[in-house]
CSV table of C-alpha atoms in Angstrom, one decimal:
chain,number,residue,atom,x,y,z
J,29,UNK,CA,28.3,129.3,-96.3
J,30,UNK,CA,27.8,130.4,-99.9
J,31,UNK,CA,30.3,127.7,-100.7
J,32,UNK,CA,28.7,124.7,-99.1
J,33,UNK,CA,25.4,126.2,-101.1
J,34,UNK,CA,26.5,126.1,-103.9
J,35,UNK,CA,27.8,122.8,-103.9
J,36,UNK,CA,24.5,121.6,-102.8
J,37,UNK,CA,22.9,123.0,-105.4
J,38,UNK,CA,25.2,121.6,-108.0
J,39,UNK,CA,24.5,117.8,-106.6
J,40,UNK,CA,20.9,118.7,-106.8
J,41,UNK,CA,21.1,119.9,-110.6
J,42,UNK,CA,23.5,116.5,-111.2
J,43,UNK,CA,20.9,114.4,-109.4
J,44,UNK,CA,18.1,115.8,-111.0
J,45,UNK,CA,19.9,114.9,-114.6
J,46,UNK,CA,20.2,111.6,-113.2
J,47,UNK,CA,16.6,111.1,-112.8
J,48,UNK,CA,15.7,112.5,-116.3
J,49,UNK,CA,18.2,110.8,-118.0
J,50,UNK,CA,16.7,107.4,-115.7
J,51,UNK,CA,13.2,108.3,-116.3
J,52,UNK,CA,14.1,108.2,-120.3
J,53,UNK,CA,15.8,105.4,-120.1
J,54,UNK,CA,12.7,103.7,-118.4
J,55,UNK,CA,10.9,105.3,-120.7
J,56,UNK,CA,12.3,103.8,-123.5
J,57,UNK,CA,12.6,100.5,-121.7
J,58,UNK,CA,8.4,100.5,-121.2
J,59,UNK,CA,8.0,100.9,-124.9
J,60,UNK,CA,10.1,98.4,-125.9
J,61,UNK,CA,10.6,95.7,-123.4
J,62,UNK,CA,12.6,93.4,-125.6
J,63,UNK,CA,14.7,96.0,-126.4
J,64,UNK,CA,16.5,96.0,-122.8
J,65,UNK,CA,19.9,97.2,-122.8
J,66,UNK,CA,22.8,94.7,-120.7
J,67,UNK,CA,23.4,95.7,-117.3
J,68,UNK,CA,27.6,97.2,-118.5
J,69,UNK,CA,25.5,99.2,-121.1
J,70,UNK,CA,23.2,100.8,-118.7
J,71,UNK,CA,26.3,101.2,-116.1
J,72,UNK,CA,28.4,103.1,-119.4
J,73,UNK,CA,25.5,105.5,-119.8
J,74,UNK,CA,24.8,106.4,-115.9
J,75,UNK,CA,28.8,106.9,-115.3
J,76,UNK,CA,29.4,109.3,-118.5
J,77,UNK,CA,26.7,111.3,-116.4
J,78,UNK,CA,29.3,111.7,-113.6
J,79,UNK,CA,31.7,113.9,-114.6
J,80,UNK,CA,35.0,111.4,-112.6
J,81,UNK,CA,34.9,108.5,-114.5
J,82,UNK,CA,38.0,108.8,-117.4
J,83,UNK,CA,40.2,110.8,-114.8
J,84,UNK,CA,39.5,108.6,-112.3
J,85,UNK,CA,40.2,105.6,-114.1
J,86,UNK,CA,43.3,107.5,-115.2
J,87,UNK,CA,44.8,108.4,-111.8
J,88,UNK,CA,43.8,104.7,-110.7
J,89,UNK,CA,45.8,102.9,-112.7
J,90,UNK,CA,48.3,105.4,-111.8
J,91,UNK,CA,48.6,103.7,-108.0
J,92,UNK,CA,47.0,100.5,-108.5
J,93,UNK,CA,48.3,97.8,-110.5
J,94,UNK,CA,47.0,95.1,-112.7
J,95,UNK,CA,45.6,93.2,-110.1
J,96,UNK,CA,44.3,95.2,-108.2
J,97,UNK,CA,42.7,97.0,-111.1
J,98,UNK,CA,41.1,93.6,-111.7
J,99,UNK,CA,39.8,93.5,-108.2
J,100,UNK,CA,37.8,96.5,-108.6
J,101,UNK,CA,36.3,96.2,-111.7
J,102,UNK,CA,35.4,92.4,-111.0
J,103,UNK,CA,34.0,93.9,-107.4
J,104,UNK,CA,32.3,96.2,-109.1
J,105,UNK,CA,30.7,93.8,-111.7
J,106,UNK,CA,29.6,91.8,-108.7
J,107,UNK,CA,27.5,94.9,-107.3
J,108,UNK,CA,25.8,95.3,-111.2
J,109,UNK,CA,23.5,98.5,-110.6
J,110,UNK,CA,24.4,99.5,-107.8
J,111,UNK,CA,27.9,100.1,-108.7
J,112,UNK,CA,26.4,103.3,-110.1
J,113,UNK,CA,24.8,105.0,-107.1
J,114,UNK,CA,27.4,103.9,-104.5
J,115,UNK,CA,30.0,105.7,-106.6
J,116,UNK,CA,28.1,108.6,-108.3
J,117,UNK,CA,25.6,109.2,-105.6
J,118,UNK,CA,26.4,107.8,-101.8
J,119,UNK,CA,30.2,107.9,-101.7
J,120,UNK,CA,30.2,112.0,-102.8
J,121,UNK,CA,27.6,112.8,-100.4
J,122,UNK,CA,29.1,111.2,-97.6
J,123,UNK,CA,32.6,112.8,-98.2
J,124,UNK,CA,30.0,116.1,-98.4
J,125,UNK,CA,29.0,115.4,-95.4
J,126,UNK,CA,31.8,114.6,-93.5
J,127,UNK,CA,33.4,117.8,-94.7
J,128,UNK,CA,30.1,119.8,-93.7
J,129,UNK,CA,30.9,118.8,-90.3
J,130,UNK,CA,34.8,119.1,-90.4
J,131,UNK,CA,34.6,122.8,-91.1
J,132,UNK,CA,31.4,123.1,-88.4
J,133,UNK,CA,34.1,122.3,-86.2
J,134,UNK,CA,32.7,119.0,-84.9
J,135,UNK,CA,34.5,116.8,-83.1
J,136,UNK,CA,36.0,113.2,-85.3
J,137,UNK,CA,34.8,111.0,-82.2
J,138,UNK,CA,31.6,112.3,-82.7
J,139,UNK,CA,29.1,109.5,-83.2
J,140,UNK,CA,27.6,111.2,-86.9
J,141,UNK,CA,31.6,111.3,-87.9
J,142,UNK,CA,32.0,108.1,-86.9
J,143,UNK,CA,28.7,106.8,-88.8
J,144,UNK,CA,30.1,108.2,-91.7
J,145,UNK,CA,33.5,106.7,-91.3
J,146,UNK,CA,31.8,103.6,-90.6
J,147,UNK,CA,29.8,103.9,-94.1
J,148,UNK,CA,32.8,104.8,-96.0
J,149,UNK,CA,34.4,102.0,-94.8
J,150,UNK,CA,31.7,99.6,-95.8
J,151,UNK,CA,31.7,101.0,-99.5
J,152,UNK,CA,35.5,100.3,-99.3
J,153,UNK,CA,35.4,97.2,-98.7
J,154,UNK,CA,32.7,95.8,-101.0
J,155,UNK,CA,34.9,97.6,-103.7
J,156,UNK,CA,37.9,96.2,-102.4
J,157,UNK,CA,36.5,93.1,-101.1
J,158,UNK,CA,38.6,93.6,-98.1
J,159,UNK,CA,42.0,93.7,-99.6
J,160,UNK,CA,43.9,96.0,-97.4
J,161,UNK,CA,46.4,96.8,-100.2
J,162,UNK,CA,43.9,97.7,-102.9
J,163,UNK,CA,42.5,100.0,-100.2
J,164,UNK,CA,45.7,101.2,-99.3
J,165,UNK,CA,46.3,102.3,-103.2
J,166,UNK,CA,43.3,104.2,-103.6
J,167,UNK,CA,43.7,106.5,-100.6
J,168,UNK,CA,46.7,107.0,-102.1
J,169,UNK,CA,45.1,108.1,-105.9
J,170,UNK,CA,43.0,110.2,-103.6
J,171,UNK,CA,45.5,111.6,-101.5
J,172,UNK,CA,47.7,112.1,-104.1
J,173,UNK,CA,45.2,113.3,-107.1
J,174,UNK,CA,42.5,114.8,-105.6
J,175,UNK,CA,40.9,116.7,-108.6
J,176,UNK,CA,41.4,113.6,-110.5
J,177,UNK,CA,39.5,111.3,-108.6
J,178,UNK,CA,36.6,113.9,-107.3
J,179,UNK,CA,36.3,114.8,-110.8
J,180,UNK,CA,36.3,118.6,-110.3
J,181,UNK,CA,39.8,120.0,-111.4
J,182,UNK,CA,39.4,123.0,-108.7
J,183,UNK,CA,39.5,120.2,-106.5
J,184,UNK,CA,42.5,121.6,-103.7
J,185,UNK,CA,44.7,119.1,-102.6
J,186,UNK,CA,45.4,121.0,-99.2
J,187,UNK,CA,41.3,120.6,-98.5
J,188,UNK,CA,41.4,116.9,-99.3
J,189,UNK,CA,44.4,116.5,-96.8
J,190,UNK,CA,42.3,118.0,-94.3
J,191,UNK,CA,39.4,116.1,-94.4
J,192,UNK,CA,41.2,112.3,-94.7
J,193,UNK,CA,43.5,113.6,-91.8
J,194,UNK,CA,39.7,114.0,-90.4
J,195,UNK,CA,38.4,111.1,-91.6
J,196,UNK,CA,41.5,109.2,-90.3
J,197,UNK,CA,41.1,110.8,-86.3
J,198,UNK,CA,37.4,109.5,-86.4
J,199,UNK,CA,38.8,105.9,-87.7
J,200,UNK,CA,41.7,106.0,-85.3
J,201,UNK,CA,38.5,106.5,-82.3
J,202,UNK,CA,36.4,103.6,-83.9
């Protein structure tokens, strides 16, 4: 329990720098309109916040290739903005979530696992857009480099095999 706490209590102090850092930056923005930054610079700023980003990267380009690299950055160019928060903010929690209720001890065909798998999915493929193989190679970075991808280097690989076994019994009920 004092685990799961604590985590929770570390999103809430990384969320709450998000929204200072945002309310700056709008800040700024409001006194100097003509002064608004491009949509990649705003999107540099908000992912140096989350701590994943270089390692990520890193152990990406370790099971994807060229390609598919070029899928998921042109995917996520498409998404603008919102590339930010599905990453930094939605995908986390979900995965948070989902593990919440793998060590509660609920069941993977339960309907809240499955809405979660069903979520996860979604994100997948609007970063993927669909392409089974680039999907394929990122469970792979994840399954493979856990700490890397999650961006905490305590990260244990025997935990993230757990919960995408999990993940994968809720999918396999879908």
């Amino acid at each position: 329990m004092n685990e799961h706490l604590a985590a929770v209590e570390a999103s809430i102090a990384s969320l709450e720098g998000l929204r200072d850092r945002l309310a700056h930056i709008q800040g700024e923005l409001a006194a100097d309109p003509a002064r608004a930054p491009e949509v990649s610079a705003l999107i540099g700023t908000l992912r140096t916040m989350g701590g994943a980003g270089a390692e990520s990267g890193q152990a990406l380009r370790r099971h994807l290739d060229d390609d598919q690299m070029r899928t998921l950055h042109d995917r996520a160019a498409v998404l603008g903005p919102a590339t930010h928060y599905l990453l930094e903010v939605e995908w986390p929690e979900l995965y948070r979530r989902a593990e919440a209720l793998r060590t509660a001890g609920t069941e993977p065909t339960a309907p809240r696992v499955r809405k979660l798998v069903a979520r996860m999915d979604e994100l997948s493929a609007l970063f993927t857009g669909g392409d089974s193989g680039v999907s394929a190679a990122v469970r792979s970075a994840w399954r493979h480099e856990p700490a890397a991808m999650s961006g905490d280097p305590t990260a244990p690989a025997d935990a993230w095999h757990a919960l995408t076994a999990y993940l994968d019994r809720a999918r396999a009920t879908a």
